[in-house]
Short mmCIF file of C-alpha atoms in Angstrom, two decimals:
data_model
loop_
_atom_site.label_atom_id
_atom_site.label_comp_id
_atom_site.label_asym_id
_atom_site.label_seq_id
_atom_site.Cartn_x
_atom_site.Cartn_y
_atom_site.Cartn_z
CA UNK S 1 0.00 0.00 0.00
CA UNK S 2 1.40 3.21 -1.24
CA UNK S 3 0.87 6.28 0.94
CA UNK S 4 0.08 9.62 -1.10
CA UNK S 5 1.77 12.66 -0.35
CA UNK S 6 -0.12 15.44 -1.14
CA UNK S 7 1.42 18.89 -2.02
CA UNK S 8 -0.33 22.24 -0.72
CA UNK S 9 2.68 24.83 -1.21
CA UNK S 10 5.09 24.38 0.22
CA UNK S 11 3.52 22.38 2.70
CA UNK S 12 2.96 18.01 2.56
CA UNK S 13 -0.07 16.86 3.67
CA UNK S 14 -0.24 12.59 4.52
CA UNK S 15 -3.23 10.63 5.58
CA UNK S 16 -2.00 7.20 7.29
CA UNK S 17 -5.07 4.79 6.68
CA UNK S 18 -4.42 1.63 7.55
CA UNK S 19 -1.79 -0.08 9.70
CA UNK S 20 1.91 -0.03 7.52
CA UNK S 21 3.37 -3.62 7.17
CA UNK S 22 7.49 -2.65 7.89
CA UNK S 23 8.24 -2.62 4.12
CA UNK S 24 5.26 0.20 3.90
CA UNK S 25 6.27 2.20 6.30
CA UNK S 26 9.94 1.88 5.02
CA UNK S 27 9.04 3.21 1.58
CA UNK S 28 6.85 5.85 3.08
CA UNK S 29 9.50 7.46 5.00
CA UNK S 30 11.82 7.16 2.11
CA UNK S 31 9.30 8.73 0.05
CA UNK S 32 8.40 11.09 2.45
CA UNK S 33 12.02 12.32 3.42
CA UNK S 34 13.09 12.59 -0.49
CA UNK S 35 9.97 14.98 -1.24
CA UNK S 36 10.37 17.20 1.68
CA UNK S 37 14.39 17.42 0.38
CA UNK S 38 13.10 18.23 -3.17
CA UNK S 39 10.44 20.92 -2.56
CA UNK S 40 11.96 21.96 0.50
CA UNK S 41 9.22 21.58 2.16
CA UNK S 42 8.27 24.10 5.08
CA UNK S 43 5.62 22.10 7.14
CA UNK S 44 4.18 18.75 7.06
CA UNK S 45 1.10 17.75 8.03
CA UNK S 46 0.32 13.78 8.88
CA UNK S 47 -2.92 12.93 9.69
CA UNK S 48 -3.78 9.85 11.44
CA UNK S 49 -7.86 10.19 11.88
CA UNK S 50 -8.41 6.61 10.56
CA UNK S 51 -6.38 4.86 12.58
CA UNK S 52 -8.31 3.27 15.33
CA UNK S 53 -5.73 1.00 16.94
CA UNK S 54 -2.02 2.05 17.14
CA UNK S 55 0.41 0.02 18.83
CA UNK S 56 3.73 0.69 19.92
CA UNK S 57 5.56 -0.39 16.47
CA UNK S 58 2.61 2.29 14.84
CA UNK S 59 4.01 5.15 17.13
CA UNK S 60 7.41 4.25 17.01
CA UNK S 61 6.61 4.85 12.80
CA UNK S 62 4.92 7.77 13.16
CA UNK S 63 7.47 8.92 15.81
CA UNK S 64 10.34 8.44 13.66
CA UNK S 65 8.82 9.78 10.40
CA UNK S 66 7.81 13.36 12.53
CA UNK S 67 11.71 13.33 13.58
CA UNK S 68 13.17 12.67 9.75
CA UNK S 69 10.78 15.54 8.49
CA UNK S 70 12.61 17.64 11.48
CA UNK S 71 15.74 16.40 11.31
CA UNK S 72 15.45 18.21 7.17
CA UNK S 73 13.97 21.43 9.12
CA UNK S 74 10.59 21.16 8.07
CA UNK S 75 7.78 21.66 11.08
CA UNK S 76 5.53 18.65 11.76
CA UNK S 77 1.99 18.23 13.27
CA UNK S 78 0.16 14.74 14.13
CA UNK S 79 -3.54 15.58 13.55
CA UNK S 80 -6.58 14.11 14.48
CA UNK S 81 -5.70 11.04 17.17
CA UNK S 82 -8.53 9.40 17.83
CA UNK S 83 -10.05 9.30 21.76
CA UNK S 84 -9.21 5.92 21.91
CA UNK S 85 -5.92 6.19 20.67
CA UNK S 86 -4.87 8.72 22.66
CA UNK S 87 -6.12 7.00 25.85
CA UNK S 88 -4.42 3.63 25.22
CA UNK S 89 -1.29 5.14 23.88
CA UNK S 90 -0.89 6.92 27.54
CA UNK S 91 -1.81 3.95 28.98
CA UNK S 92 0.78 1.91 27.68
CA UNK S 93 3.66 4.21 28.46
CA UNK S 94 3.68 8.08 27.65
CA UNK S 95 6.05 10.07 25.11
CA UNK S 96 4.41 7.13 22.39
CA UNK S 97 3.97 10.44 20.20
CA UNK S 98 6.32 13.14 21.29
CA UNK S 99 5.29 15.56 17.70
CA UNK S 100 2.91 18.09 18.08
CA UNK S 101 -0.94 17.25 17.28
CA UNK S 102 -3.51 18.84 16.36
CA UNK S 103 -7.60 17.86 16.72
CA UNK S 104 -8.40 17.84 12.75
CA UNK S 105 -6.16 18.67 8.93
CA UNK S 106 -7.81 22.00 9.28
CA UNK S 107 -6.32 23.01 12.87
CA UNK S 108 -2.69 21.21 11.71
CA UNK S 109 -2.56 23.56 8.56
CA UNK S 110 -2.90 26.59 10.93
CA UNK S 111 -0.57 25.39 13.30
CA UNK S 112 1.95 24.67 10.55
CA UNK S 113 1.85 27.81 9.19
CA UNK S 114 1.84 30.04 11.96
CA UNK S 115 4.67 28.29 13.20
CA UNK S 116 6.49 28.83 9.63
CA UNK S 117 5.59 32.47 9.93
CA UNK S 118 7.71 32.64 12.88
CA UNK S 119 10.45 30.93 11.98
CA UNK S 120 11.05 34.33 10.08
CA UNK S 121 13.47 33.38 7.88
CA UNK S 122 11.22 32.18 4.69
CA UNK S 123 8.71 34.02 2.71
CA UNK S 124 6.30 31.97 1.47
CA UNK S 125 4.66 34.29 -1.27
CA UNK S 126 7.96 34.82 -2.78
CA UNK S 127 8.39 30.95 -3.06
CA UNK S 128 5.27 29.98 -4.16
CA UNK S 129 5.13 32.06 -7.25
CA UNK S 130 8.08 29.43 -8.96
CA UNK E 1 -52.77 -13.35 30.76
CA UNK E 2 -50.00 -15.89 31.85
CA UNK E 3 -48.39 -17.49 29.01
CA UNK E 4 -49.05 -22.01 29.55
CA UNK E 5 -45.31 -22.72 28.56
CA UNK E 6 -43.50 -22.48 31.86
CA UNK E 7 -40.05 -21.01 31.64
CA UNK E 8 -37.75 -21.39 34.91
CA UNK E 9 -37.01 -17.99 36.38
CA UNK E 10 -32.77 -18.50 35.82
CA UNK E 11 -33.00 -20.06 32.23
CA UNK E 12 -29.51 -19.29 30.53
CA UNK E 13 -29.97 -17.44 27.83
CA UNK E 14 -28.79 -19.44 24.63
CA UNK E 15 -24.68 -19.37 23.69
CA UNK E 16 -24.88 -16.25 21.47
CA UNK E 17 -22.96 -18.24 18.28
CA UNK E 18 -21.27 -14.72 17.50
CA UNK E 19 -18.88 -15.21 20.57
CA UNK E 20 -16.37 -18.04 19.39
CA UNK E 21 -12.50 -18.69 20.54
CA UNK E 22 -10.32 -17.60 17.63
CA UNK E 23 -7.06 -18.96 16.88
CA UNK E 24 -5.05 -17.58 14.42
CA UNK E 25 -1.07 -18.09 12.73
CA UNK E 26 0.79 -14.98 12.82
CA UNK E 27 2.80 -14.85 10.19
CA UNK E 28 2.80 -11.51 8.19
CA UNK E 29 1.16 -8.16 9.45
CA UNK E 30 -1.62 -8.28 7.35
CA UNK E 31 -2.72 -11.48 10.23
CA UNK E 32 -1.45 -8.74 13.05
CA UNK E 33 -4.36 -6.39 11.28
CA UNK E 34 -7.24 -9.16 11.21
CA UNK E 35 -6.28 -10.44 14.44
CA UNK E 36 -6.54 -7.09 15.69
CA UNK E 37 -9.94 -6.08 14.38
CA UNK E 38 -11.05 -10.10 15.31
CA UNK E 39 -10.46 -8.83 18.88
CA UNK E 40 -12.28 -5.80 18.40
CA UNK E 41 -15.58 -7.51 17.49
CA UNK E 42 -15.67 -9.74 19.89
CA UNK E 43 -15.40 -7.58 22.76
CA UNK E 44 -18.05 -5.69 20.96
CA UNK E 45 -20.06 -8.68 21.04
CA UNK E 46 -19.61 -9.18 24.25
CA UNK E 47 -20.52 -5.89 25.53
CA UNK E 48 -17.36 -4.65 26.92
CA UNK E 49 -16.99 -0.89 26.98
CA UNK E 50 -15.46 0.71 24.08
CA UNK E 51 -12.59 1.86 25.77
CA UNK E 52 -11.56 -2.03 27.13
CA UNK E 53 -12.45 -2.92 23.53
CA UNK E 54 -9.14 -0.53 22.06
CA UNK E 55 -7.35 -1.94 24.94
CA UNK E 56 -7.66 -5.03 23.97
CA UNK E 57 -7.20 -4.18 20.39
CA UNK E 58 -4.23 -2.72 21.09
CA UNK E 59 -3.03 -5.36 23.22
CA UNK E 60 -3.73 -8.38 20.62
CA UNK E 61 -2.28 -5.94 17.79
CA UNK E 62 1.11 -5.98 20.18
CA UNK E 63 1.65 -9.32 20.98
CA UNK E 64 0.72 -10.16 17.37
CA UNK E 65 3.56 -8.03 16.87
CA UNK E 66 5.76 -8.97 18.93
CA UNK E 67 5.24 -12.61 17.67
CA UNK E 68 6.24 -11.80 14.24
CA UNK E 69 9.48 -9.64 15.15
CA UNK E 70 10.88 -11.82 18.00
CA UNK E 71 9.67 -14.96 16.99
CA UNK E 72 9.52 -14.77 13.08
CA UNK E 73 5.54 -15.73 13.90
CA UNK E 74 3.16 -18.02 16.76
CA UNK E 75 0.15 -18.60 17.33
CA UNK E 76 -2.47 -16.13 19.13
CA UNK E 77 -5.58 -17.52 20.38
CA UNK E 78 -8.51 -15.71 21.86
CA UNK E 79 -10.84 -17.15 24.35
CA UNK E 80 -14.30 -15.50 25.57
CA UNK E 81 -14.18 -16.21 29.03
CA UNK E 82 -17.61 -16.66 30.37
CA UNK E 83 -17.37 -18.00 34.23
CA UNK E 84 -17.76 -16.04 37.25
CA UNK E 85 -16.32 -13.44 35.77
CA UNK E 86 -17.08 -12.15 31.77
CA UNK E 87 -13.61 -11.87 29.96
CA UNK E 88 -11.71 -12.30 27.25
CA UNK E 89 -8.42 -13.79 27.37
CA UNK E 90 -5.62 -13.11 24.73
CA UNK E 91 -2.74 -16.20 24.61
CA UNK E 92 0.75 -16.05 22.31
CA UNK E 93 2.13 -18.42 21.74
CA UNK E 94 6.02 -18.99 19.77
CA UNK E 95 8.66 -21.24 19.75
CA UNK E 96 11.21 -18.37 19.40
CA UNK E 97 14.72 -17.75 21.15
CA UNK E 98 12.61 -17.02 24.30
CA UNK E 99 12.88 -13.90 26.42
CA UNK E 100 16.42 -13.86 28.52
CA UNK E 101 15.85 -11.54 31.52
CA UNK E 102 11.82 -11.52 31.86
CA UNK E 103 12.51 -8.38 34.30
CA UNK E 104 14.18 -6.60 32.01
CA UNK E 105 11.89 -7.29 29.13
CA UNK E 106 8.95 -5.55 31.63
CA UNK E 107 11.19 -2.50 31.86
CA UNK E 108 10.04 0.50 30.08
CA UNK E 109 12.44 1.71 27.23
CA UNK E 110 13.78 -1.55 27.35
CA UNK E 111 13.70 -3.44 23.64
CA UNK E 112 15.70 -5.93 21.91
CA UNK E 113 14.61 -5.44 18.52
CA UNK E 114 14.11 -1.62 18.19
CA UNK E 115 10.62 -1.34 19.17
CA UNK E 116 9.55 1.25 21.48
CA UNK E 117 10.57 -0.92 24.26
CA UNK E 118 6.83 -0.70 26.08
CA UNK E 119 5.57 -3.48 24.07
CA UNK E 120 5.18 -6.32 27.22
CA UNK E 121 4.71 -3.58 29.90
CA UNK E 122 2.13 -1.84 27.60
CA UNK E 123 0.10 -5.17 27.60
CA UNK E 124 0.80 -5.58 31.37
CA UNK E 125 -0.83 -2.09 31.61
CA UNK E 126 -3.44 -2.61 29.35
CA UNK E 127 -4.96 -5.69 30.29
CA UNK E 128 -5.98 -6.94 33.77
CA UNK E 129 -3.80 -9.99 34.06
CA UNK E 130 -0.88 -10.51 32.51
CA UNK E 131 1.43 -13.71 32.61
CA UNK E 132 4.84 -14.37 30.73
CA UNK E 133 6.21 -17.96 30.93
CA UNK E 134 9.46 -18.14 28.20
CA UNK E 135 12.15 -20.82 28.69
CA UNK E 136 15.53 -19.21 26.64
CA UNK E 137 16.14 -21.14 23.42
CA UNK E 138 12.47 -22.81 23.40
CA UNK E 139 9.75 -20.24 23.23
CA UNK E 140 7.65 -17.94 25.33
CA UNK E 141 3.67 -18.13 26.10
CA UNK E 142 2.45 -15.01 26.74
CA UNK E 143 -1.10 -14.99 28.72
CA UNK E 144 -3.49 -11.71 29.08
CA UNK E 145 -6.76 -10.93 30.83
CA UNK E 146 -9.28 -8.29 30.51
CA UNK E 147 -11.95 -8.42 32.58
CA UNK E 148 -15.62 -6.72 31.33
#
């Protein structure tokens, strides 16, 4: 299963929608870390709404794919963790998702940006007219 | 208006045949995923609250797992428990290298494989009852309870 990586801007958007075998989530990084180098992107955005169970080996993936997209210097944001998630991921041990979240795309897209703006040191209208 | 067919006051109600033991052969993660949801129906089925349902999703979904990268695959059974007490027991099975310091596996942060490390003490968190019998070289059985 191939993940799409959507391109707003200079901004990724990724919707994880089913639990990644460990080839999957290999090639997603990959893919994900090569795209971010190439557009340079600013801010990525990786939603996780339909993903009702995530176990440890799901966070550590999602972990580790927020800290490659930071490692380049792009900003990340988890958004929408489901209730359930959220409360079993505590309960098994906290720091499972150590990014940033955000309830819904919407509220990650805001969050991304403002953050971007103040960074201060890119202007986004200038880049987005290439 | 009394009905002629006399029913005694405690008749069980019928075995609903929804609720069944599953066993299922790890093998690749697209078992971890059935397995997973498996467990999610049945403790749907059996009424247990929504939140011990994504427990116990969560918990099958990490021994499955753990099976798979530890043990190159096993054997996970689940078992409706329906005694005293309504439950739902998870067992995983392997016949792996075993798990060398049991202590140290139930340590958070601690992992042998590059996992989080809070696989085994996530279950042990997650579920009510929580037993690990491994013998080094020869396998482990892991056996999980959640109570309704």
């Amino acid at each position: 299963m191939k993940i799409p990586i959507l391109r707003l801007g200079r901004i990724l958007l990724v919707s994880i929608q089913d639990d990644l075998t460990d080839n999957d989530a290999m090639q997603f990084q990959s893919d994900l870390v090569e795209r971010v180098a190439e557009i340079e992107a600013l801010g990525v955005a990786i939603d996780i709404t339909a993903l009702d169970v995530v176990d440890s080996y799901m966070a550590r993936v999602i972990n580790d794919t927020a800290c490659m997209v930071g490692l380049l210097g792009a900003e990340v944001v988890i958004c929408g963790v489901q209730p359930f998630v959220a409360m079993t991921l505590i309960e098994m041990g906290r720091d499972l998702l150590g990014a940033n979240c955000a309830f819904n795309l919407e509220q990650g897209l805001e969050i991304l940006n403002r953050r971007i703006a103040t960074r201060g040191d890119i202007h986004i209208d200038e880049d987005e007219d290439d | 208006m009394h009905s002629d067919r006399y029913t005694p006051p405690s008749a069980p109600s019928p075995p609903d045949p929804d609720i069944v033991a599953i066993s299922m052969r790890i093998d690749t993660e697209s078992d971890v995923a059935a397995i997973c949801r498996a467990v999610r129906a049945l403790a749907e089925r059996m009424a247990f609250s929504r939140s011990a349902a994504y427990s116990l999703a969560t918990a099958a979904s990490e021994l499955a797992t753990n099976l798979l990268i530890h043990a190159g695959g096993g054997q996970l059974q689940v078992a409706p428990l329906t005694g005293m007490r309504t439950g739902i027991e998870l067992l995983a099975e392997d016949h792996g290298p075993g798990i060398g310091d049991l202590a140290l596996a139930l340590t958070d942060g601690y992992s042998t494989a590059g996992g989080l490390g809070c696989g085994l003490p996530g279950v042990d968190r997650l579920m009510d009852l929580c037993d690990i019998d491994s013998v080094p070289g020869h396998g482990t059985r892991v056996r999980a309870v959640k109570w309704r």
